[in-house]
Structures are given as C-alpha cells and as structure tokens.
Short mmCIF file of C-alpha atoms (C1' of nucleotides) in Angstrom, two decimals:
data_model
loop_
_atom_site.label_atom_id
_atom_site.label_comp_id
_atom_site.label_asym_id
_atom_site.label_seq_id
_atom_site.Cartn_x
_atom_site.Cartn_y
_atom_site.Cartn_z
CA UNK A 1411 0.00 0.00 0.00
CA UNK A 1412 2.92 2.37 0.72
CA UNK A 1413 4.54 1.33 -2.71
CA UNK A 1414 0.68 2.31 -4.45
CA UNK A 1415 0.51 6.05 -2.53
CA UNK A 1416 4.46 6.60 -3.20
CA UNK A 1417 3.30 6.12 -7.02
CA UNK A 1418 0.23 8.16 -6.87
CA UNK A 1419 2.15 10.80 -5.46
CA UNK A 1420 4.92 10.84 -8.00
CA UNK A 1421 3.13 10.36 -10.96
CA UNK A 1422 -0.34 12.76 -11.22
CA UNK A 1423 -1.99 13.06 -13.93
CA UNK A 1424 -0.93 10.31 -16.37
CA UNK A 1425 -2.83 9.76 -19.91
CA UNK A 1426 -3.76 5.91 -20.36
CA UNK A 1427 -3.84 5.50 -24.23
CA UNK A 1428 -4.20 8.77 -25.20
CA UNK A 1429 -6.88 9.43 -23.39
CA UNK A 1430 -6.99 11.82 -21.11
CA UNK A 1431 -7.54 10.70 -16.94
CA UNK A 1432 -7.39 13.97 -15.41
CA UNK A 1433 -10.74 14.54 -14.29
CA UNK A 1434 -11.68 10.92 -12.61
CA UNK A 1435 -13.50 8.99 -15.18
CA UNK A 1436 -15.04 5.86 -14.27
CA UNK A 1437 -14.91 6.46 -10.59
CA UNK A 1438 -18.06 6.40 -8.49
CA UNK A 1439 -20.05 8.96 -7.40
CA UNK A 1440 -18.06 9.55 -3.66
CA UNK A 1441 -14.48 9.11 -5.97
CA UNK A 1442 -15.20 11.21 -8.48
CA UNK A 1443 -16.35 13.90 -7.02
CA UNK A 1444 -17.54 17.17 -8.54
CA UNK A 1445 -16.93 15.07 -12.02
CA UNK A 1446 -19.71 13.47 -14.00
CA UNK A 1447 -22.42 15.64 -15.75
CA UNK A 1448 -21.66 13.95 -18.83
CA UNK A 1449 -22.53 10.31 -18.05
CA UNK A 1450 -22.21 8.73 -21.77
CA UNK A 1451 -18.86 9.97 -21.87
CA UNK A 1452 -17.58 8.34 -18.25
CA UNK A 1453 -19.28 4.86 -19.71
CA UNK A 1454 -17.65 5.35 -22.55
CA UNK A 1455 -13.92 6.08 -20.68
CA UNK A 1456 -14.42 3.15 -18.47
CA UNK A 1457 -15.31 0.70 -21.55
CA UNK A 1458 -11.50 1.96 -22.82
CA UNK A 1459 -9.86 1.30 -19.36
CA UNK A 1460 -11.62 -2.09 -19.39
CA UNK A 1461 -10.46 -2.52 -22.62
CA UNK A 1462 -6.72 -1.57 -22.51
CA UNK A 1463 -6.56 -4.00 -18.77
CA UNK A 1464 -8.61 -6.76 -20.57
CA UNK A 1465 -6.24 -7.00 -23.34
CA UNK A 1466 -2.88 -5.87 -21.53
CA UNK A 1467 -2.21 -9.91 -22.04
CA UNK A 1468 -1.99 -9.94 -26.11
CA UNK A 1469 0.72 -6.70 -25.88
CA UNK A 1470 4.49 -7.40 -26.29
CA UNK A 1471 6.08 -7.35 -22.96
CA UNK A 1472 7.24 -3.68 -22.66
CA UNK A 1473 4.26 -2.57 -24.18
CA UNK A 1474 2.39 -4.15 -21.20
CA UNK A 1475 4.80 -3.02 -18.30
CA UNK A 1476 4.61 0.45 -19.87
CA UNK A 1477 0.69 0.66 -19.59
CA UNK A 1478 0.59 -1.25 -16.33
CA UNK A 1479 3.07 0.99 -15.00
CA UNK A 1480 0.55 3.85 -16.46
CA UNK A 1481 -2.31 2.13 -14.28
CA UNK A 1482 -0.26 1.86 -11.29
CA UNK A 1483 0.84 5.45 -11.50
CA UNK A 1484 -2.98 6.54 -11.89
CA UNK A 1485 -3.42 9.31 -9.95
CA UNK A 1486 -6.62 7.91 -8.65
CA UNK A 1487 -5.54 4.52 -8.48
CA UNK A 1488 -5.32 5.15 -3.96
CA UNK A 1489 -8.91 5.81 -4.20
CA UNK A 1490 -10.04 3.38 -6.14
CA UNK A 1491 -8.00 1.19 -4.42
CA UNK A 1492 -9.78 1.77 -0.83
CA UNK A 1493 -13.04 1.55 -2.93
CA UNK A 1494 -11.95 -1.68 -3.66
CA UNK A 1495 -10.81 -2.73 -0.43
CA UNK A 1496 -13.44 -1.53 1.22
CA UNK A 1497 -16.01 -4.15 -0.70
CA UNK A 1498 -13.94 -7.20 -0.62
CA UNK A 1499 -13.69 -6.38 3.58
CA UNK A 1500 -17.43 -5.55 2.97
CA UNK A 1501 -17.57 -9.01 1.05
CA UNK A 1502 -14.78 -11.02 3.26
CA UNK A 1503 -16.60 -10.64 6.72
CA UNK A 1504 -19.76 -12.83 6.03
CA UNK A 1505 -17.32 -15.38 5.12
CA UNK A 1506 -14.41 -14.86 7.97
CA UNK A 1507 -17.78 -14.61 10.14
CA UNK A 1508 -18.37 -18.40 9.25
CA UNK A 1509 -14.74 -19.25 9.06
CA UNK A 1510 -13.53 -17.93 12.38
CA UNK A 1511 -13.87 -19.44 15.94
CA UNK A 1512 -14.18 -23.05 15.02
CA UNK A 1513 -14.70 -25.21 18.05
CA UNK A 1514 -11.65 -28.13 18.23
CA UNK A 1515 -12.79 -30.96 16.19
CA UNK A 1516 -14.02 -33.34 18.50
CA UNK A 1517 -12.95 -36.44 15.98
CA UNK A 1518 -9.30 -35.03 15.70
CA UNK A 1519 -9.13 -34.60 19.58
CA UNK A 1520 -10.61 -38.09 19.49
CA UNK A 1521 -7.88 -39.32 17.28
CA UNK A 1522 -5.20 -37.22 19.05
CA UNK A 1523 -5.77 -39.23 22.86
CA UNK A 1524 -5.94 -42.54 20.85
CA UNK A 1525 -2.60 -41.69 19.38
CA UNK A 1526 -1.11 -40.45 22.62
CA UNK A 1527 -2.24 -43.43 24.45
CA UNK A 1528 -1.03 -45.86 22.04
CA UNK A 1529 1.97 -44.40 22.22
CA UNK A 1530 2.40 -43.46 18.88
CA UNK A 1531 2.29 -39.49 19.06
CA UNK A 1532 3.90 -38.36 21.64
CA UNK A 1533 7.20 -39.19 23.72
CA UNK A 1534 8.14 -42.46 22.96
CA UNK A 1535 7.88 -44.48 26.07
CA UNK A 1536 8.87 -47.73 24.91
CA UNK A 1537 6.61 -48.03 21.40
CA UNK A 1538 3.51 -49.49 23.04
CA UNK A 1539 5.46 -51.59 25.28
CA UNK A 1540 2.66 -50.65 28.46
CA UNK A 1541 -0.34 -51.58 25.96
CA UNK A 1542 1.49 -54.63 25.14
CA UNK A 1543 2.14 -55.50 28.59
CA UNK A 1544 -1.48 -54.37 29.91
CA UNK A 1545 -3.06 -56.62 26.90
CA UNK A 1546 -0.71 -59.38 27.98
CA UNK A 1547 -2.12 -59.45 31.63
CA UNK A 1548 -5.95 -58.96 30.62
CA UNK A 1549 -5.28 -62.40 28.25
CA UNK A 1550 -3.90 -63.86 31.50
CA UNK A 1551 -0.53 -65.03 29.74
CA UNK A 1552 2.28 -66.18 31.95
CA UNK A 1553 4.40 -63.60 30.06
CA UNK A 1554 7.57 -65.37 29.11
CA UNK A 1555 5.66 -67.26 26.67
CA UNK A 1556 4.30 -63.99 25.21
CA UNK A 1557 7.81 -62.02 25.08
CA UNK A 1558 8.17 -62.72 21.62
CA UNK A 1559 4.86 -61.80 20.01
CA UNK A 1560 5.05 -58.75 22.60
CA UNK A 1561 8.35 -57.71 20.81
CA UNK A 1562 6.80 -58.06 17.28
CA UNK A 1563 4.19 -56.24 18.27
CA UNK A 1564 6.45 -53.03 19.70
CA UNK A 1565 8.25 -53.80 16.74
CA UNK A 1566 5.56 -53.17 14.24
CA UNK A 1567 4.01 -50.60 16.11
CA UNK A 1568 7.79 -48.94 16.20
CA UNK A 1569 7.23 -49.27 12.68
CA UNK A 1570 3.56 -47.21 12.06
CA UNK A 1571 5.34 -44.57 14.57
CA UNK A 1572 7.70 -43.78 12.62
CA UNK A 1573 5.91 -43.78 9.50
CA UNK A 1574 3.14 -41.46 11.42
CA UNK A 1575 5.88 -39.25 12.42
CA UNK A 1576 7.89 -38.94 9.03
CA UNK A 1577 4.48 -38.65 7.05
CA UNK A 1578 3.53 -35.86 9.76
CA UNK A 1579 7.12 -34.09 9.66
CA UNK A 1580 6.92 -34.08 5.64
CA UNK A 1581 2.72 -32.61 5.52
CA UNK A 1582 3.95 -29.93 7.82
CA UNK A 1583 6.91 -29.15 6.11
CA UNK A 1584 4.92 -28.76 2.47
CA UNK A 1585 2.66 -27.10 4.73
CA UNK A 1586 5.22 -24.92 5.48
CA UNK A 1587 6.39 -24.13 2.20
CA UNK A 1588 2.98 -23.45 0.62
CA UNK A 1589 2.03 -21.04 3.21
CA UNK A 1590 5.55 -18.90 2.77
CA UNK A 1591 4.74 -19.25 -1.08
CA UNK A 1592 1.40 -18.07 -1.14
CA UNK A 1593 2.02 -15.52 1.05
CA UNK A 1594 5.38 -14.15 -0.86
CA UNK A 1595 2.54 -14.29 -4.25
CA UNK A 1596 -0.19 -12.71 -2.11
CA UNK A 1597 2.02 -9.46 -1.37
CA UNK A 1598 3.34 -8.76 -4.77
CA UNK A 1599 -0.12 -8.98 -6.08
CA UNK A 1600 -0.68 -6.33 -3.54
CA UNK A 1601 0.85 -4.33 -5.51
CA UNK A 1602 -1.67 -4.51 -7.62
CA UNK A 1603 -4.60 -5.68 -6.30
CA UNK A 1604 -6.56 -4.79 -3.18
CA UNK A 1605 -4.78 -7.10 -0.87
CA UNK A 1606 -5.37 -6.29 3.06
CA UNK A 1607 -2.25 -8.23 5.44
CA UNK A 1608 -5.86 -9.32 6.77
CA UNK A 1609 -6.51 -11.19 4.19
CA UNK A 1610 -3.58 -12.99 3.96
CA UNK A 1611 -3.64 -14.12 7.43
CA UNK A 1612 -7.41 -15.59 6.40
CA UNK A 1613 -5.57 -17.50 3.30
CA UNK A 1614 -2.89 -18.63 6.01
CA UNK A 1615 -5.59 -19.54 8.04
CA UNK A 1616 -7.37 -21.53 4.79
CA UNK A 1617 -4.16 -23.64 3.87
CA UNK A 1618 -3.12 -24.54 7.40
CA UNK A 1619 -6.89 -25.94 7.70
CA UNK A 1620 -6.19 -27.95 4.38
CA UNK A 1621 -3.29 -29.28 5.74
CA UNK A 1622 -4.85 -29.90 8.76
CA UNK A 1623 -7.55 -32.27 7.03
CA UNK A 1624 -4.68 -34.18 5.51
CA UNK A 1625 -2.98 -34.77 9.04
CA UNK A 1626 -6.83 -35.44 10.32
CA UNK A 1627 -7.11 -38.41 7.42
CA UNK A 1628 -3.32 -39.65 8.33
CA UNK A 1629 -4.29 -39.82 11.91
CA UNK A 1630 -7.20 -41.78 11.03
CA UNK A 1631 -5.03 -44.22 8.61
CA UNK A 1632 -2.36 -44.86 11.95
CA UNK A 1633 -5.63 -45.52 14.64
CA UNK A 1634 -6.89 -48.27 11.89
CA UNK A 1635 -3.05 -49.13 11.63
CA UNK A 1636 -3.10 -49.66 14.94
CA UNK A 1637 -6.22 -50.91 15.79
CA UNK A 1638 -5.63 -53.76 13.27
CA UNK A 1639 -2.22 -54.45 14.77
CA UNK A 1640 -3.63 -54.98 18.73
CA UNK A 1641 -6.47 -57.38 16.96
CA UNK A 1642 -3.91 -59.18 15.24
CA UNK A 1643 -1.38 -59.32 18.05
CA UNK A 1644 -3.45 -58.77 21.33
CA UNK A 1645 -7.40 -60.01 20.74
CA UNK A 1646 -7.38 -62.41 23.64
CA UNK A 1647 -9.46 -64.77 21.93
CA UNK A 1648 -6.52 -65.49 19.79
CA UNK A 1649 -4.25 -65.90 22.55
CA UNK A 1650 -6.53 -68.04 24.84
CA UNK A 1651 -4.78 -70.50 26.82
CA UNK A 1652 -6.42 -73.36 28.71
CA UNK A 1653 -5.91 -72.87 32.34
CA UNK A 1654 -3.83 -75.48 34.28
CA UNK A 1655 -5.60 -78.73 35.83
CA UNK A 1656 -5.29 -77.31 39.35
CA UNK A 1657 -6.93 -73.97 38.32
CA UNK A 1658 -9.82 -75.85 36.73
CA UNK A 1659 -9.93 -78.14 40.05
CA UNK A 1660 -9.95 -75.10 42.45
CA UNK A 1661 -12.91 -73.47 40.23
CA UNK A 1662 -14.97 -76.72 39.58
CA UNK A 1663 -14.57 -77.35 43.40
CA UNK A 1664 -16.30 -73.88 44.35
CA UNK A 1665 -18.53 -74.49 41.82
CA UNK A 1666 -20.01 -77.61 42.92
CA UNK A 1667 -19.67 -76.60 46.43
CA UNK A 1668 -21.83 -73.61 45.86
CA UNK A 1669 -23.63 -75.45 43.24
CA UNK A 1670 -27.42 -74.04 45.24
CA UNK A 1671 -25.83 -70.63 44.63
CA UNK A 1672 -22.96 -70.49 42.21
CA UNK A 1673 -22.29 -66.82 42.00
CA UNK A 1674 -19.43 -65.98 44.31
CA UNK A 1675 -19.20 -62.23 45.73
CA UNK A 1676 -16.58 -60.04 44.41
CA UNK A 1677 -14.21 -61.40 47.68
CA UNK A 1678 -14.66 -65.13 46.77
CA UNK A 1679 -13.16 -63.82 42.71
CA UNK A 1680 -10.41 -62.89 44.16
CA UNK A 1681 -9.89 -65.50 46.59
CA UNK A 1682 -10.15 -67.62 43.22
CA UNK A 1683 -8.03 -65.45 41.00
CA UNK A 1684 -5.10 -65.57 43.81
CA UNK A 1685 -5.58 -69.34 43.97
CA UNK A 1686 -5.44 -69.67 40.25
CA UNK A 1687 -3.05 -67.21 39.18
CA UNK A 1688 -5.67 -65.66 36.65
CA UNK A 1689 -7.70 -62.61 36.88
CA UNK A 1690 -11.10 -61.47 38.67
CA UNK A 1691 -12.52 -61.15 35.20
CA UNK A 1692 -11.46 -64.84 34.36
CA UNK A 1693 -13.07 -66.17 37.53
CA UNK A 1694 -16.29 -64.05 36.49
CA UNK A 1695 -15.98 -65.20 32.66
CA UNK A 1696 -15.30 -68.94 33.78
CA UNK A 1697 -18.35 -69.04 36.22
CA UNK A 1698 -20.54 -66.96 33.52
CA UNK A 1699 -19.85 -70.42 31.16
CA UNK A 1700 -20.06 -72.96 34.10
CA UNK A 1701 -23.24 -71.76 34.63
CA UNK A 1702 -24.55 -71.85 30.91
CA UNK A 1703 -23.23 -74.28 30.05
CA UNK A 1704 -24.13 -76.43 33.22
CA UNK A 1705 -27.85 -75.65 32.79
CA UNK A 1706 -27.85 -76.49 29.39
CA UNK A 1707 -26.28 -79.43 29.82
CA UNK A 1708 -27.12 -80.91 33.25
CA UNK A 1709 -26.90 -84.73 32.60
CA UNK A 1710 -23.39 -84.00 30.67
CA UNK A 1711 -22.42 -83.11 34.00
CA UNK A 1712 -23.61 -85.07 36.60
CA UNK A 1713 -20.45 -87.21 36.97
CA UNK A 1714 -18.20 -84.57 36.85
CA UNK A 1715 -20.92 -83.03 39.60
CA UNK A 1716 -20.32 -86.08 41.81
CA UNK A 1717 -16.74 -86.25 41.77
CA UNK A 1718 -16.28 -82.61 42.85
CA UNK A 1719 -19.12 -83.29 45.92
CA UNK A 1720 -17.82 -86.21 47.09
CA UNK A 1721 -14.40 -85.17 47.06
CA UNK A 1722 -15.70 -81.92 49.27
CA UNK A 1723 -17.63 -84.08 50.80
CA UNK A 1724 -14.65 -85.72 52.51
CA UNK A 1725 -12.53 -82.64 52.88
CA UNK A 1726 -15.56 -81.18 54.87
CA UNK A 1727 -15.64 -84.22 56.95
CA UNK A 1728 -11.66 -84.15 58.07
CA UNK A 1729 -12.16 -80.18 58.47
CA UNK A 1730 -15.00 -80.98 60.36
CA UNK A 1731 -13.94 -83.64 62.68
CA UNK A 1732 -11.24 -81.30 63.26
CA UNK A 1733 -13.53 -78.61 64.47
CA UNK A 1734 -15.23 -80.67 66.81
CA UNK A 1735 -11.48 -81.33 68.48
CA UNK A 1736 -10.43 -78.08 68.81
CA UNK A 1737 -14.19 -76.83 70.06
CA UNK A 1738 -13.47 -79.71 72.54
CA UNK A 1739 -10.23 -78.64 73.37
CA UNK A 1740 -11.59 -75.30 73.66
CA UNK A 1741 -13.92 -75.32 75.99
CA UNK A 1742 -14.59 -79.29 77.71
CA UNK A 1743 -17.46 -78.47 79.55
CA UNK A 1744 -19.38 -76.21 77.39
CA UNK A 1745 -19.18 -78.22 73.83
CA UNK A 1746 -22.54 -76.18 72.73
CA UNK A 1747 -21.81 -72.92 73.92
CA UNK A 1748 -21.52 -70.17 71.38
CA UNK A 1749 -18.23 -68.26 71.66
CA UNK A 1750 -17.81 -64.83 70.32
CA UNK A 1751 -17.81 -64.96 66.59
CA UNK A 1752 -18.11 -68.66 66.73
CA UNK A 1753 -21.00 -71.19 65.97
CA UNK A 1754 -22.91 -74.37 67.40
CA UNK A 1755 -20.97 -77.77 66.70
CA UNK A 1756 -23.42 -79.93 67.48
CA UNK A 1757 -21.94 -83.21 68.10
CA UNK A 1758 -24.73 -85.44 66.33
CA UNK A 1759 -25.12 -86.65 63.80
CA UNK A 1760 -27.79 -83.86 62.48
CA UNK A 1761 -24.79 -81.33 62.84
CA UNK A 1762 -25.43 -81.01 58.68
CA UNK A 1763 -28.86 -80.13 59.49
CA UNK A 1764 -28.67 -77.53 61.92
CA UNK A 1765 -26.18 -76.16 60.01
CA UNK A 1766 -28.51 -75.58 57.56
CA UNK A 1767 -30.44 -72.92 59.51
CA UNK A 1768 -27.50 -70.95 60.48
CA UNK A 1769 -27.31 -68.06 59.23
CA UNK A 1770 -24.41 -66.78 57.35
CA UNK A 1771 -23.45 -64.08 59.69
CA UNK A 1772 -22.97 -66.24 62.66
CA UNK A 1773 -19.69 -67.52 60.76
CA UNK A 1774 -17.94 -64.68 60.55
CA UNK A 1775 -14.52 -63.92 61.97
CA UNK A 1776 -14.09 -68.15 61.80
CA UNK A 1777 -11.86 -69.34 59.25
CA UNK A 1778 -13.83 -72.83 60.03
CA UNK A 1779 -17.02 -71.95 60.06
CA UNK A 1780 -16.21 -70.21 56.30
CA UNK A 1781 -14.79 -73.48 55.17
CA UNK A 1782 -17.68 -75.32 57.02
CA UNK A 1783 -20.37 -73.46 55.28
CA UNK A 1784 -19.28 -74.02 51.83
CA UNK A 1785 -18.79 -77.93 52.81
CA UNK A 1786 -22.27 -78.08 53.98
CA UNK A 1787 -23.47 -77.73 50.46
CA UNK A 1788 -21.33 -80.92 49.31
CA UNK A 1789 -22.13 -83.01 51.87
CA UNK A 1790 -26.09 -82.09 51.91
CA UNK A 1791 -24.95 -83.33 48.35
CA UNK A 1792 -23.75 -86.42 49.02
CA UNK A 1793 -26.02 -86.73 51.99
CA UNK A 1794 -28.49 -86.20 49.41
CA UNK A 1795 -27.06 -88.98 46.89
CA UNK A 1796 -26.87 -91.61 49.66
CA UNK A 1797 -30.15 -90.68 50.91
CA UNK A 1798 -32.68 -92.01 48.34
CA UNK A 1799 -32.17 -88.89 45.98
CA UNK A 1800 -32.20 -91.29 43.34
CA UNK A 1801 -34.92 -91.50 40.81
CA UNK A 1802 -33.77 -94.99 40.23
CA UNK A 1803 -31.86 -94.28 37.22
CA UNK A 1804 -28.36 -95.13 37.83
CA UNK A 1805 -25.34 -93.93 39.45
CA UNK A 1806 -25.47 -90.67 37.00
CA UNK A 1807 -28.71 -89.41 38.60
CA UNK A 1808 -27.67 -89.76 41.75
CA UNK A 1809 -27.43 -85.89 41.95
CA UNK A 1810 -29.90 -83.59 40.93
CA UNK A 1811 -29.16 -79.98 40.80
CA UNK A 1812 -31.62 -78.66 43.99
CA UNK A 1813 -31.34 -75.22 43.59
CA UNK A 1814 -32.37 -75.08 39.73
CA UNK A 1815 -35.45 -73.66 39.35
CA UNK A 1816 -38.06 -74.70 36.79
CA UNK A 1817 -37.13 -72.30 33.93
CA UNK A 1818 -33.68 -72.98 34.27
CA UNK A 1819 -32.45 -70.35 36.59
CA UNK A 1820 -30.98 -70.52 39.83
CA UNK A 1821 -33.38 -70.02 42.50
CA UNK A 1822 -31.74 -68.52 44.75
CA UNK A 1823 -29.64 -66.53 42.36
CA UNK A 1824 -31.63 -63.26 43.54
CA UNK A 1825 -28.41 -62.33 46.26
CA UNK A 1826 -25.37 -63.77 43.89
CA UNK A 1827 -22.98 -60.92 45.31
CA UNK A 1828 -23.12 -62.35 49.07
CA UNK A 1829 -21.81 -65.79 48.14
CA UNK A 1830 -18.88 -66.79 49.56
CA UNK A 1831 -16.07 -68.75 48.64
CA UNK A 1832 -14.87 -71.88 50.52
CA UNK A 1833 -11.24 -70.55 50.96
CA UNK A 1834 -12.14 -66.87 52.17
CA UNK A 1835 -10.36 -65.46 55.14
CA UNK A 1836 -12.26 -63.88 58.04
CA UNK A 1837 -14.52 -60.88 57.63
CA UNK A 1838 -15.99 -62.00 54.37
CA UNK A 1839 -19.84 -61.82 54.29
CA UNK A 1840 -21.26 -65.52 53.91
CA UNK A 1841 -24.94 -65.82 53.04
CA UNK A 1842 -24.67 -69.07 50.78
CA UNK A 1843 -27.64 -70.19 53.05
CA UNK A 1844 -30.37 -70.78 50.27
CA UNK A 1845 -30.83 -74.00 51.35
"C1'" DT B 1146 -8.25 -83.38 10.28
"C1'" DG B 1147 -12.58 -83.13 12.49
"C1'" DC B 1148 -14.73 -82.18 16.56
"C1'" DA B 1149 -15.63 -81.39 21.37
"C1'" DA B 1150 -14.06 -78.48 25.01
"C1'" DT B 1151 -13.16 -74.06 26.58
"C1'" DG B 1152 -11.91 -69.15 27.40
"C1'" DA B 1153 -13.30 -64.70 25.66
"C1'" DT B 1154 -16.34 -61.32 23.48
"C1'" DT B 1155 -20.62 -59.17 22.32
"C1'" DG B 1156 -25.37 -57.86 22.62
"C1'" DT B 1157 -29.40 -58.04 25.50
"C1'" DT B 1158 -31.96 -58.00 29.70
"C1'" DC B 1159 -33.01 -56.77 34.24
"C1'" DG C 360 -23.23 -53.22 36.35
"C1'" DA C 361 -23.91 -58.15 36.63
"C1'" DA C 362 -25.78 -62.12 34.51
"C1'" DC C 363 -27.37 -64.46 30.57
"C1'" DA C 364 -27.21 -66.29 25.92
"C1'" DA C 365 -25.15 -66.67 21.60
"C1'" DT C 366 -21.15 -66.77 19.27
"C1'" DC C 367 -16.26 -66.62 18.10
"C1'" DA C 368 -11.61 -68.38 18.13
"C1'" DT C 369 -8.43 -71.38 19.85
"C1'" DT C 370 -6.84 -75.69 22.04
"C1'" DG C 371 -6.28 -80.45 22.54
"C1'" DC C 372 -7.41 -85.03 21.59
"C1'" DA C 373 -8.81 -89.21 18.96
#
DNA sequence: TGCAATGATTGTTC
DNA sequence: GAACAATCATTGCA
C-alpha cells in the first residue's frame, strides 16, 4: 500500500492511451467527485480502461509493463483502491464470520488421545510396550511365553510410529512451504490488487486448515493401523490358553460346592483369581460359562458333579472332625456354647442339618465356620445322593441340581454378590444359606 | 483333520 | 453393572 501512494504521489496526472484521466473517469459517485455531468462519456472512458486492462495480455512485454506501469501510476488509483478494499472487507466478513472461531474438532481430539495413548504421538515411552504388557495381563498369559509376540508387536508398532511421524514431519513441512509461497505471491499482487495483510492471514488460516484435514485423514489411517495391529497381536481370543488342571480343580470345586448358589461375591473372585493365578474377570468369565453351560447341559455333568461333591464331601468331613477337636479342646465343659464370633458344633449326627439354619453371619470372623459353610453344600450333596435322591436311574442321577429352578435359573440366584467362597479369610460376608 | 471343550467377546436383559 | 445367551476363536485329543 505504501509502494501504491508513493506512485500516486509521483506520478499525477498520467494519460492511459491517449486518453486523457485527469478529471476521474469511471470512478463512483463519492471518488469522483464534482466530475460526471456527462454520463455517456464516463461509460464510454471506463469501456477503454476495461479494454486496454482486458487485453494488456496480447501486448508485447514492454508494451504491457509500460501501460501497467501507467495504471499503477494513476493518480486515482489510492482511491479506487480503498473503494476496492473496502467491498472485498465488505464481502470477506460474512465469510471470515463463518470461518472464524471453530470449536476443536471433536474427531481429531478423538484421534489425538488414541494416538497419545497408544503411544504413537507423543514421547516415545517404549513403542507401546505398556499396551502390550497391559493386553498381555488382561489375556492372562504367563508372560515369558508372550515375550516374543510382545516384541513383534512393539516392533511393528515402532514401525507405524515412525511412518506417522515422518508422514507428519513431511505434511507440515509442504505445509510450510505453501504457506511462505502463497504468502510471498499474495504481497506482490498487492501491488496490484486490493490485498489487506488481513486477508492474507485468512488465506494462512485456509491452507493450514487444508493441511490440517490431511494430518486429520493420516491420523485416522495410523488408529486403523493400529487398531488392526492390537487385533492381530493382542485379541485375547486369539491368545486363549487353557488354564492349568489345578486352576480348573480349584474353580470346579467352588462351583459344585456352591452349586445351590454359584455366583461368588466379588471377595470369593479374588480368593479364586489368587488361587489360580488368573484374573477377577477370568473367575467371572469362567463361572458366567459354568453356569450356561451347566444348565444347558445338566446330565453331561452329573459325573463330573459327583466327583467334585464327594471329594468336598470328605474334605468337609476331616475339616470338620477337626472342628469338633479343637471346640473340645476349647472349651470341655461347654461343647454347645456359642463363643464370640463362633458357631454351634453340634456333636450329632444332624450337625449337617442344623447347620442348615444358620445363618451366614454367625460364621464370621471363623476361618472354620467359612470353610464349614461351603462344605455343607457338598455333603447335603452327598447326603443327598446316599439318601434315596435317586430317581432310580443309575449312578449318573444320583445328583440332581436342587437349587435349579423350573425355567432354568438358579433359585436362589436373587443375592449372587453375598456368596462366599470356601477358601475366604475372616470378615468376608457368607450368606450361601439358600438352602 | 474333524470335533468337542473351553476361554473370551458381544449384545441383551433386568 | 452383573448375569445371561449366543457366538467366536483357539486348544487339545482321537
């Protein structure tokens, strides 16, 4: 703009083609001034200034800069120029108006966290080696076994970070160079053209969005990369190991103890994780597919039903017998007598069936009476098989699941959270007392 | 290699 | 949010 006034000033009153310019033709009403009784005439000047810029293209080279230097020395080029100016700001704010003050895209802040958690943007804290260990433990793999899918995976996710990161460095450096470009263009066409430093900090503003969709879409591309790589390397399904015969044993064993009420409370889980080295979640998955698969299939598992009750059968007996020594030992004259936190061991044979009407709470603080209560169940089981439970059809009937209810559910399934587990320490809640 | 068993996931229901 | 039911994907065995 300084370079367009400097010219004004220096150069008033230059004739474009012969014709004369002194005098404002072609200039509005608020430019011209005083100017303009003859109206056919101004048309007829502006047509020739049209004219001369229209076809300043098919003129030899110095022909052109001479008449463009004419146009630029115009002694009313300033005021046309603000005229100008003043309708493309006019013009420009409706759109800046939309353009400005965009909220943060919620999908690229979206894609950002993802990034940054998969440790792909970001500092580099070991290329995904957390993720890779935290998937590891959720699929309940020893570890060892895994090390060497676990270091393909960092591996190829090393990989799609540095890819991300190149791709990244290379949009913002074109970025970069555009921008400095465009804007070196936009100010020597302000030279000529009404050009506000306002309006090329909206074109700035325009390209660095453009870019900024390009680095949106490669974002995108490296969260499928990724995605696709933790499926591949991490989906648990494909990684599923069997647990070991003593896990299975420790699970099957709570499971026919409790069969009345199989849902142990978030204490007995862990109690059952810690004895099976595997997860809460496991314990929960496992007994979600004992159950199903149990009620579906109730005959498939009668035998294996048995086995477990008997064999708790006779660890309840031994932990049992044991209980009625020590209460004996305890206290010789008062074998009935309820100590604090203790219960009844009656010393009858009906012991099983008094049991029955205790109620959970009176066990609590005994690490007997917790072990007790869940052994109740397996021997009212196998009290139940040698006891004319029977329907006479052979040594796999024997048991019949009491607690199922006629549509298939578990009766007393109402209270699962309050189960406990057979191995529990004191202080747990025990209200396995369906029965 | 086929198939049953089994651990995990997903969608639905309460 | 827990449980259920269906389903998937893998394992292990005959």
């Amino acid at each position: 703009m300084d370079d367009q006034s400097r010219m004004m000033q220096t150069h008033p009153g230059v004739s474009l083609a012969g014709h004369s310019v002194q005098g404002g033709m072609g200039l509005p009403p608020h430019v011209q001034g005083h100017e303009g009784a003859d109206g056919d005439g101004r048309k007829q000047d502006i047509g020739d200034i049209l004219h001369q810029i229209m076809t300043i293209t098919d003129q030899s080279l110095d022909e052109a800069q001479a008449k463009k230097h004419a146009l630029n020395c115009h002694r009313m080029k300033p005021a046309l120029f603000s005229v100008l100016c003043e309708i493309k700001e006019k013009t420009g704010l409706s759109i800046r108006g939309a353009q400005e003050e965009e909220p943060p895209d919620p999908q690229l802040m979206r894609l950002d966290n993802m990034l940054l958690a998969e440790g792909v943007s970001g500092p580099e804290k070991g290329g995904g080696a957390a993720a890779a260990a935290a998937a590891a433990a959720a699929s309940g793999g020893s570890g060892s076994d895994n090390t060497a899918e676990h270091s393909d995976y960092r591996a190829k996710l090393s990989q799609i970070r540095q890819i991300y990161h190149t791709e990244l460095e290379k949009y913002e450096q074109a970025c970069n160079e555009f921008t400095t470009h465009v804007m070196n263009l936009l100010r020597e066409q302000s030279r000529t053209r009404p050009i506000s430093p306002k309006e090329i900090e909206r074109m700035v503003s325009i390209i660095h969005r453009k870019f900024s969709s390009i680095q949106m879409q490669l974002k995108q591309s490296t969260c499928e990369a990724v995605m696709i790589l933790r499926s591949r390397f991490l989906d648990a399904r494909r990684k599923r190991r069997n647990f070991s015969k003593q896990a299975t044993e420790v699970l099957n064993e709570y499971f026919y103890s409790h069969l009345s009420n199989p849902y142990p409370s978030e204490e007995a889980k862990e109690e059952l994780a810690k004895k099976c080295s595997i997860t809460v979640s496991q314990v929960s998955n496992w007994f979600g597919n004992k159950r199903i698969r149990y009620k579906k299939n109730i005959g498939k598992f009668q035998e294996e039903a048995n086995l477990y009750a008997a064999k708790t059968a006779v660890n309840a007996a031994h932990a049992v017998a044991a209980a009625v020594q020590n209460s004996q030992a305890n206290s010789p004259t008062t074998p009935t007598s309820g100590s604090s936190g203790s219960f009844n061991l009656p010393n009858s044979g009906d012991m099983f069936m008094n049991m029955q009407n205790l109620n959970g709470d009176s066990y609590q603080g005994s690490q007997v009476g917790a072990n007790v209560q869940s052994q109740v169940d397996s021997l009212r089981h196998v009290i139940n098989q040698t006891g004319g439970y029977s329907d006479g059809l052979g040594g796999n009937s024997l048991y019949s699941p009491h607690s199922l209810s006629a549509n298939g559910g578990w009766q007393d399934a109402t209270t699962p959270s309050s189960v406990t587990s057979p191995t529990e320490g004191p202080g747990s809640v025990h209200s396995d007392t369906s029965n």
